[in-house]
Tab-separated table of C-alpha atoms and ligand atoms in Angstrom:
chain	number	residue	atom	x	y	z
A	1	MET	CA	-43.232	-104.770	-67.458
A	2	LYS	CA	-41.926	-101.216	-67.349
A	3	ARG	CA	-39.440	-100.462	-64.617
A	4	ILE	CA	-39.304	-98.099	-61.667
A	5	LEU	CA	-36.110	-97.204	-59.887
A	6	THR	CA	-36.128	-95.110	-56.755
A	7	GLY	CA	-34.523	-95.225	-53.346
A	8	ASP	CA	-33.020	-93.515	-50.374
A	9	THR	CA	-29.719	-92.356	-48.993
A	10	PRO	CA	-29.034	-94.271	-45.769
A	11	THR	CA	-28.100	-91.168	-43.799
A	12	GLY	CA	-30.842	-91.847	-41.237
A	13	ARG	CA	-34.176	-93.585	-40.763
A	14	LEU	CA	-37.129	-92.657	-42.986
A	15	HIS	CA	-39.784	-90.209	-41.851
A	16	LEU	CA	-43.242	-88.881	-42.671
A	17	GLY	CA	-41.813	-86.673	-45.440
A	18	HIS	CA	-40.486	-89.723	-47.256
A	19	PHE	CA	-43.815	-91.427	-46.717
A	20	VAL	CA	-45.897	-88.861	-48.622
A	21	GLY	CA	-43.107	-87.799	-50.992
A	22	THR	CA	-42.250	-91.202	-52.402
A	23	LEU	CA	-42.962	-94.295	-50.256
A	24	GLU	CA	-46.732	-94.329	-50.821
A	25	ASN	CA	-46.227	-94.330	-54.592
A	26	ARG	CA	-43.782	-97.219	-54.358
A	27	VAL	CA	-46.397	-99.327	-52.622
A	28	LYS	CA	-49.152	-98.275	-55.007
A	29	LEU	CA	-47.147	-99.203	-58.101
A	30	GLN	CA	-45.435	-102.409	-56.987
A	31	ASN	CA	-47.900	-104.577	-58.917
A	32	GLU	CA	-47.873	-102.549	-62.137
A	33	TYR	CA	-44.133	-102.038	-62.530
A	34	GLU	CA	-40.990	-104.009	-61.905
A	35	VAL	CA	-39.690	-101.988	-58.956
A	36	PHE	CA	-36.016	-101.526	-57.966
A	37	ILE	CA	-35.180	-99.803	-54.682
A	38	ILE	CA	-31.616	-98.610	-54.267
A	39	LEU	CA	-30.025	-98.029	-50.878
A	40	ALA	CA	-27.517	-95.412	-51.974
A	41	ASP	CA	-24.797	-96.170	-49.424
A	42	THR	CA	-21.967	-94.659	-51.427
A	43	HIS	CA	-23.983	-91.455	-51.689
A	44	ALA	CA	-24.354	-91.461	-47.895
A	45	LEU	CA	-20.583	-90.871	-47.685
A	46	THR	CA	-21.245	-87.328	-48.885
A	47	THR	CA	-22.582	-86.585	-45.371
A	48	LEU	CA	-21.229	-89.434	-43.220
A	49	SER	CA	-17.666	-89.744	-44.559
A	50	GLU	CA	-16.215	-89.418	-41.053
A	51	VAL	CA	-18.526	-92.010	-39.475
A	52	PRO	CA	-18.884	-94.619	-42.239
A	53	GLU	CA	-19.935	-97.347	-39.766
A	54	LYS	CA	-23.239	-95.510	-39.332
A	55	ILE	CA	-24.099	-96.081	-42.984
A	56	LYS	CA	-24.278	-99.824	-42.430
A	57	GLU	CA	-26.676	-99.405	-39.547
A	58	TYR	CA	-28.886	-96.941	-41.464
A	59	THR	CA	-28.892	-99.159	-44.555
A	60	LYS	CA	-30.590	-101.842	-42.497
A	61	GLU	CA	-33.005	-99.351	-40.931
A	62	VAL	CA	-33.953	-97.879	-44.313
A	63	LEU	CA	-34.548	-101.350	-45.742
A	64	LEU	CA	-36.804	-102.068	-42.756
A	65	ASP	CA	-38.611	-98.754	-43.302
A	66	ASN	CA	-39.358	-99.725	-46.902
A	67	LEU	CA	-40.550	-103.184	-45.937
A	68	SER	CA	-42.660	-101.994	-43.030
A	69	ILE	CA	-44.789	-99.686	-45.188
A	70	GLY	CA	-45.895	-102.611	-47.333
A	71	LEU	CA	-43.333	-103.261	-50.065
A	72	ASP	CA	-43.191	-106.960	-50.789
A	73	PRO	CA	-39.609	-108.320	-51.043
A	74	LYS	CA	-40.880	-111.097	-53.312
A	75	LYS	CA	-41.950	-108.537	-55.900
A	76	VAL	CA	-39.568	-105.656	-55.309
A	77	THR	CA	-35.797	-105.753	-55.842
A	78	PHE	CA	-33.767	-104.111	-53.072
A	79	PHE	CA	-30.048	-103.557	-53.511
A	80	LYS	CA	-27.142	-101.577	-52.121
A	81	GLU	CA	-25.483	-99.204	-54.549
A	82	SER	CA	-21.998	-100.350	-53.504
A	83	ASP	CA	-22.854	-103.943	-54.506
A	84	VAL	CA	-23.352	-102.998	-58.159
A	85	ALA	CA	-19.957	-101.834	-59.437
A	86	GLU	CA	-21.339	-101.495	-62.972
A	87	ILE	CA	-23.061	-98.309	-61.779
A	88	TYR	CA	-19.716	-96.601	-61.179
A	89	GLU	CA	-18.349	-97.565	-64.581
A	90	LEU	CA	-21.486	-96.277	-66.218
A	91	ALA	CA	-21.305	-93.059	-64.165
A	92	SER	CA	-17.707	-92.441	-65.188
A	93	ILE	CA	-18.669	-92.749	-68.844
A	94	PHE	CA	-21.650	-90.437	-68.295
A	95	SER	CA	-19.449	-87.847	-66.576
A	96	MET	CA	-17.527	-87.362	-69.841
A	97	TYR	CA	-20.728	-85.995	-71.330
A	98	VAL	CA	-21.603	-83.516	-68.560
A	99	SER	CA	-19.908	-80.142	-68.468
A	100	HIS	CA	-18.379	-78.943	-65.229
A	101	ASN	CA	-20.622	-75.868	-65.315
A	102	ARG	CA	-23.748	-77.934	-65.789
A	103	ALA	CA	-22.878	-80.037	-62.745
A	104	LEU	CA	-22.526	-76.921	-60.585
A	105	ARG	CA	-25.741	-75.368	-61.907
A	106	ASN	CA	-28.051	-78.010	-60.392
A	107	PRO	CA	-30.503	-76.062	-58.156
A	108	THR	CA	-30.983	-78.916	-55.664
A	109	ILE	CA	-27.239	-79.139	-55.161
A	110	LYS	CA	-27.144	-75.381	-54.535
A	111	ASP	CA	-30.031	-75.641	-52.030
A	112	GLU	CA	-28.406	-78.525	-50.156
A	113	ILE	CA	-25.123	-76.655	-49.874
A	114	ALA	CA	-27.047	-73.791	-48.247
A	115	SER	CA	-29.454	-75.810	-46.051
A	116	LYS	CA	-26.754	-78.168	-44.762
A	117	GLY	CA	-24.347	-75.253	-44.228
A	118	LEU	CA	-21.619	-76.888	-46.310
A	119	GLY	CA	-20.032	-73.590	-47.376
A	120	ASP	CA	-17.258	-74.625	-49.746
A	121	LEU	CA	-16.507	-77.811	-47.815
A	122	PHE	CA	-18.263	-80.264	-50.093
A	123	SER	CA	-16.646	-83.128	-51.923
A	124	LEU	CA	-16.301	-83.712	-55.612
A	125	GLY	CA	-18.574	-86.718	-55.102
A	126	PHE	CA	-21.293	-84.447	-53.762
A	127	ILE	CA	-21.351	-82.389	-56.975
A	128	ASN	CA	-21.058	-85.542	-59.060
A	129	TYR	CA	-23.887	-87.234	-57.315
A	130	PRO	CA	-26.646	-86.457	-59.828
A	131	ILE	CA	-24.461	-88.197	-62.431
A	132	TYR	CA	-24.186	-91.293	-60.239
A	133	GLN	CA	-27.905	-91.089	-59.748
A	134	ALA	CA	-28.400	-91.068	-63.513
A	135	ALA	CA	-26.379	-94.296	-63.584
A	136	ASP	CA	-28.503	-95.751	-60.730
A	137	ILE	CA	-31.661	-95.090	-62.731
A	138	LEU	CA	-30.439	-95.821	-66.240
A	139	CYS	CA	-28.554	-99.023	-65.415
A	140	VAL	CA	-31.942	-100.768	-65.273
A	141	LYS	CA	-33.481	-98.447	-67.911
A	142	ALA	CA	-36.172	-97.297	-65.513
A	143	GLU	CA	-38.965	-95.183	-66.984
A	144	LEU	CA	-40.550	-93.858	-63.814
A	145	VAL	CA	-38.924	-92.496	-60.641
A	146	PRO	CA	-41.211	-91.819	-57.639
A	147	VAL	CA	-39.503	-89.040	-55.670
A	148	GLY	CA	-40.073	-85.919	-53.605
A	149	LYS	CA	-40.030	-82.459	-55.164
A	150	ASP	CA	-36.363	-81.818	-54.314
A	151	GLN	CA	-35.375	-84.569	-56.727
A	152	GLU	CA	-36.970	-83.014	-59.807
A	153	ALA	CA	-33.795	-81.179	-60.754
A	154	HIS	CA	-31.741	-84.380	-60.466
A	155	LEU	CA	-34.195	-86.177	-62.706
A	156	GLU	CA	-33.845	-83.435	-65.294
A	157	GLN	CA	-30.122	-84.107	-65.320
A	158	THR	CA	-30.762	-87.845	-65.770
A	159	ARG	CA	-32.992	-87.065	-68.743
A	160	GLU	CA	-30.310	-84.878	-70.292
A	161	ILE	CA	-27.742	-87.644	-69.870
A	162	ALA	CA	-30.086	-90.205	-71.451
A	163	ARG	CA	-30.560	-87.874	-74.436
A	164	VAL	CA	-26.889	-87.103	-74.968
A	165	ILE	CA	-25.827	-90.746	-74.705
A	166	ASN	CA	-28.574	-91.811	-77.111
A	167	LYS	CA	-27.434	-89.121	-79.514
A	168	PHE	CA	-23.776	-90.101	-79.623
A	169	ALA	CA	-24.465	-93.818	-79.310
A	170	LYS	CA	-26.737	-93.350	-82.331
A	171	SER	CA	-29.369	-95.567	-80.813
A	172	GLU	CA	-32.296	-95.396	-78.388
A	173	LEU	CA	-30.372	-97.056	-75.577
A	174	PHE	CA	-32.163	-95.272	-72.783
A	175	PRO	CA	-35.698	-94.102	-72.063
A	176	GLU	CA	-36.053	-90.566	-70.670
A	177	PRO	CA	-37.254	-91.366	-67.157
A	178	LYS	CA	-40.062	-89.307	-65.654
A	179	ALA	CA	-40.307	-88.135	-62.044
A	180	LEU	CA	-43.471	-89.051	-60.184
A	181	ILE	CA	-43.897	-86.606	-57.299
A	182	GLY	CA	-45.908	-87.789	-54.273
A	183	ARG	CA	-49.152	-86.239	-53.028
A	184	VAL	CA	-47.081	-83.885	-50.867
A	185	GLY	CA	-43.872	-83.063	-52.743
A	186	LYS	CA	-42.172	-81.464	-49.771
A	187	LEU	CA	-43.508	-82.009	-46.257
A	188	VAL	CA	-42.795	-79.280	-43.719
A	189	GLY	CA	-40.681	-80.139	-40.643
A	190	THR	CA	-41.901	-80.167	-37.030
A	191	ASP	CA	-39.953	-76.913	-36.550
A	192	GLY	CA	-41.708	-75.112	-39.419
A	193	ASN	CA	-38.728	-75.524	-41.801
A	194	PRO	CA	-40.191	-76.035	-45.308
A	195	LYS	CA	-38.549	-79.488	-45.513
A	196	MET	CA	-38.678	-82.330	-43.032
A	197	GLY	CA	-35.176	-83.728	-43.517
A	198	LYS	CA	-33.067	-86.435	-41.939
A	199	SER	CA	-30.197	-84.050	-41.524
A	200	LEU	CA	-32.351	-81.241	-40.100
A	201	ASN	CA	-33.488	-82.666	-36.751
A	202	ASN	CA	-37.167	-81.878	-37.446
A	203	THR	CA	-38.534	-85.301	-38.251
A	204	ILE	CA	-41.140	-87.785	-37.121
A	205	TYR	CA	-39.733	-91.186	-38.024
A	206	LEU	CA	-41.829	-94.112	-39.220
A	207	SER	CA	-40.143	-96.119	-36.474
A	208	ASP	CA	-40.734	-93.631	-33.646
A	209	SER	CA	-42.532	-95.081	-30.632
A	210	LYS	CA	-45.931	-93.793	-29.489
A	211	GLU	CA	-44.202	-91.806	-26.768
A	212	GLU	CA	-41.668	-90.273	-29.150
A	213	VAL	CA	-44.455	-89.174	-31.483
A	214	GLU	CA	-46.295	-87.610	-28.572
A	215	LYS	CA	-43.209	-85.770	-27.344
A	216	LYS	CA	-42.363	-84.436	-30.806
A	217	VAL	CA	-45.916	-83.334	-31.615
A	218	MET	CA	-46.439	-81.599	-28.268
A	219	GLY	CA	-43.243	-79.624	-28.914
A	220	MET	CA	-44.166	-78.694	-32.485
A	221	TYR	CA	-43.961	-75.241	-33.964
A	222	THR	CA	-47.427	-73.773	-34.583
A	223	ASP	CA	-48.511	-70.171	-35.035
A	224	PRO	CA	-45.808	-68.031	-33.374
A	225	LYS	CA	-48.143	-65.010	-33.161
A	226	ARG	CA	-50.618	-66.879	-30.997
A	227	ILE	CA	-49.897	-66.479	-27.289
A	228	HIS	CA	-53.185	-67.398	-25.550
A	229	ALA	CA	-55.628	-70.154	-26.453
A	230	ASN	CA	-58.289	-67.514	-27.122
A	231	ASP	CA	-56.172	-65.576	-29.667
A	232	PRO	CA	-57.392	-66.233	-33.230
A	233	GLY	CA	-54.810	-68.497	-34.896
A	234	THR	CA	-53.517	-69.107	-38.427
A	235	VAL	CA	-54.196	-72.471	-40.023
A	236	ASP	CA	-52.522	-71.978	-43.427
A	237	GLY	CA	-48.962	-73.249	-43.363
A	238	ASN	CA	-49.242	-74.152	-39.659
A	239	PRO	CA	-47.387	-77.509	-39.535
A	240	VAL	CA	-49.904	-79.037	-37.091
A	241	PHE	CA	-52.735	-78.430	-39.558
A	242	VAL	CA	-50.580	-79.400	-42.548
A	243	TYR	CA	-50.019	-82.785	-40.883
A	244	LEU	CA	-53.711	-83.123	-40.039
A	245	ASP	CA	-54.670	-82.385	-43.661
A	246	THR	CA	-52.073	-84.848	-44.878
A	247	PHE	CA	-52.509	-87.768	-42.488
A	248	ALA	CA	-56.051	-87.693	-41.068
A	249	SER	CA	-58.228	-90.524	-42.312
A	250	GLU	CA	-61.406	-89.911	-44.283
A	251	ALA	CA	-63.423	-90.520	-41.109
A	252	ASP	CA	-61.573	-87.739	-39.254
A	253	LEU	CA	-61.906	-85.019	-41.909
A	254	LYS	CA	-64.984	-83.415	-40.327
A	255	LYS	CA	-63.192	-83.218	-37.011
A	256	VAL	CA	-60.206	-81.551	-38.702
A	257	GLU	CA	-62.479	-78.923	-40.307
A	258	ASP	CA	-64.103	-78.263	-36.925
A	259	PHE	CA	-60.683	-77.791	-35.274
A	260	LYS	CA	-59.679	-75.363	-38.030
A	261	THR	CA	-62.785	-73.222	-37.564
A	262	ARG	CA	-62.376	-73.107	-33.800
A	263	TYR	CA	-58.632	-72.412	-34.057
A	264	GLN	CA	-59.213	-69.430	-36.353
A	265	LYS	CA	-61.767	-68.039	-33.902
A	266	GLY	CA	-59.562	-68.619	-30.851
A	267	GLU	CA	-61.847	-71.260	-29.420
A	268	VAL	CA	-59.400	-74.105	-29.024
A	269	GLY	CA	-55.917	-74.349	-27.555
A	270	ASP	CA	-52.819	-75.754	-29.267
A	271	VAL	CA	-52.657	-78.593	-26.756
A	272	GLU	CA	-56.058	-80.006	-27.717
A	273	VAL	CA	-55.279	-79.901	-31.457
A	274	LYS	CA	-51.870	-81.451	-30.887
A	275	LYS	CA	-53.348	-84.270	-28.807
A	276	PHE	CA	-55.653	-85.084	-31.696
A	277	LEU	CA	-52.694	-85.071	-34.106
A	278	VAL	CA	-50.865	-87.536	-31.829
A	279	GLU	CA	-53.844	-89.905	-32.177
A	280	VAL	CA	-53.975	-89.473	-35.954
A	281	LEU	CA	-50.262	-90.148	-36.394
A	282	ASN	CA	-50.144	-93.071	-34.012
A	283	SER	CA	-52.994	-94.816	-35.789
A	284	LEU	CA	-51.124	-94.376	-39.097
A	285	LEU	CA	-47.857	-95.634	-37.608
A	286	GLU	CA	-49.076	-98.529	-35.465
A	287	PRO	CA	-49.435	-101.076	-38.318
A	288	ILE	CA	-46.074	-99.906	-39.718
A	289	ARG	CA	-44.393	-100.551	-36.347
A	290	LYS	CA	-45.892	-104.036	-36.219
A	291	LYS	CA	-44.678	-104.957	-39.693
A	292	ARG	CA	-41.232	-103.644	-38.887
A	293	LEU	CA	-40.972	-106.083	-35.991
A	294	GLU	CA	-41.971	-108.989	-38.245
A	295	PHE	CA	-39.335	-108.114	-40.854
A	296	LYS	CA	-36.679	-107.535	-38.212
A	297	ALA	CA	-36.708	-111.280	-37.594
A	298	GLN	CA	-36.062	-112.087	-41.278
A	299	ASP	CA	-32.797	-112.508	-43.165
A	300	LEU	CA	-32.289	-108.998	-44.538
A	301	ASP	CA	-28.828	-109.783	-45.962
A	302	ALA	CA	-30.380	-112.440	-48.175
A	303	ILE	CA	-32.826	-109.887	-49.614
A	304	LEU	CA	-29.952	-107.535	-50.476
A	305	LYS	CA	-27.776	-110.307	-51.883
A	306	GLU	CA	-30.478	-111.523	-54.225
A	307	GLY	CA	-31.276	-107.954	-55.260
A	308	ALA	CA	-27.620	-107.209	-55.990
A	309	GLU	CA	-27.264	-110.286	-58.187
A	310	LYS	CA	-30.320	-109.441	-60.240
A	311	THR	CA	-29.380	-105.777	-60.636
A	312	ARG	CA	-25.791	-106.607	-61.591
A	313	ARG	CA	-26.995	-108.860	-64.369
A	314	ILE	CA	-29.172	-106.132	-65.854
A	315	ALA	CA	-26.629	-103.344	-65.268
A	316	GLY	CA	-23.911	-105.468	-66.877
A	317	GLU	CA	-25.958	-105.795	-70.064
A	318	THR	CA	-26.642	-102.069	-70.115
A	319	LEU	CA	-22.966	-101.278	-69.607
A	320	ASN	CA	-21.982	-103.564	-72.494
A	321	GLN	CA	-24.467	-101.863	-74.789
A	322	VAL	CA	-23.136	-98.437	-73.842
A	323	LYS	CA	-19.518	-99.483	-74.349
A	324	GLU	CA	-20.272	-101.071	-77.691
A	325	SER	CA	-22.152	-98.098	-79.009
A	326	LEU	CA	-19.484	-95.668	-77.847
A	327	SER	CA	-16.739	-97.752	-79.478
A	328	LEU	CA	-15.218	-98.786	-76.159
A	329	VAL	CA	-15.293	-102.470	-77.054
B	401	ATP	P1	-30.630	-86.150	-46.898
B	401	ATP	O1	-30.778	-84.895	-46.097
B	401	ATP	O2	-29.572	-87.084	-46.400
B	401	ATP	O3	-30.545	-85.892	-48.386
B	401	ATP	P2	-33.442	-86.692	-47.181
B	401	ATP	O4	-34.327	-86.532	-45.990
B	401	ATP	O5	-33.492	-85.667	-48.270
B	401	ATP	O6	-31.979	-86.938	-46.635
B	401	ATP	P3	-33.268	-88.780	-49.157
B	401	ATP	O7	-32.851	-90.163	-48.868
B	401	ATP	O8	-32.327	-87.867	-49.851
B	401	ATP	O9	-33.757	-88.109	-47.791
B	401	ATP	O10	-34.632	-88.788	-49.958
B	401	ATP	C1	-35.369	-89.953	-50.247
B	401	ATP	C2	-36.625	-89.571	-50.979
B	401	ATP	O11	-37.557	-88.920	-50.112
B	401	ATP	C3	-36.422	-88.583	-52.137
B	401	ATP	O12	-37.299	-88.943	-53.182
B	401	ATP	C4	-36.805	-87.256	-51.549
B	401	ATP	O13	-37.256	-86.347	-52.537
B	401	ATP	C5	-37.949	-87.657	-50.628
B	401	ATP	N1	-38.091	-86.718	-49.509
B	401	ATP	C6	-37.168	-86.436	-48.561
B	401	ATP	N2	-37.642	-85.528	-47.674
B	401	ATP	C7	-38.905	-85.228	-48.071
B	401	ATP	C8	-39.953	-84.357	-47.563
B	401	ATP	N3	-39.763	-83.606	-46.485
B	401	ATP	N4	-41.134	-84.306	-48.227
B	401	ATP	C9	-41.328	-85.068	-49.327
B	401	ATP	N5	-40.412	-85.906	-49.855
B	401	ATP	C10	-39.212	-85.996	-49.245
B	402	MG	MG1	-31.997	-85.809	-49.956
């Protein structure tokens, strides 16, 4: 079976953006591929270095998020990055083959520095992260990586690393992994920011209660030019309609089209459309909330322990091959 590796940084719980960007594809492919899900806890130190205890809490939440959307722990391997030390050894070898300039040229890194307001206060690990990520992916020789659009640039760097190592190792050690972008590559935030992001305070979490969903939706950004319910409104790019297009079930599509027509003519108020969106989202999230409760009662540490053992075995073999072919043995 071909392998998938993907995962999340435990810097917060997972949200609707993750759901359409990557989680849905994980579920869809869990029977066709051998799937590895990494909880990149070391990576989380790039944003939570001053409150490391939070990473532990979020690691558990993110594992629960993944389980509650329908990933089966009997089929899928979950592991914490910090449990597989082979990844760091591999990453340090890879870093010898990446120029300093190339590391700084990564467009996603540049975007994150701007959107998170990091200025010049980012760590060396932050810039290095795409190289660690290459080690996350290549340690199990994954061929497919289901991710959101913002990860495309990182994947390109992984592919470059695979090529350069293969070249100097004089053997086809690594596949060139492909990104698989979800049906919405970048979901807009509740505030109209182009990206719903854990660090941006514009999220609807998979674990939000009915009431939280209602509160967030009723406060959502819509069409700023529309003041009265009878002003004609804009549907394109309006986050409320983006969410309706993305999350309404087949059976609700006609209703969505009707709302759009009336909204553009100024025949329906924001409140009515938002109330409908609350219903749509809560019916998507209700089964996820239920599953989360079931998994909460299970031994999550055991899942991570088993996953770490399996991944270490595979990563250890990969590391040996790399060292041998680069004359380090
Ligand atoms: P952080 O701000 O800490 O980087 P994040 O919200 O970007 O958090 P990650 O853990 O970095 O979350 O991303 C996990 C996966 O979800 C990645 O594949 C990423 O591309 C995808 N993803 C994150 N946000 C969105 C979004 N708004 N729309 C689509 N995909 C997303
Ligand atoms: Mg991210």
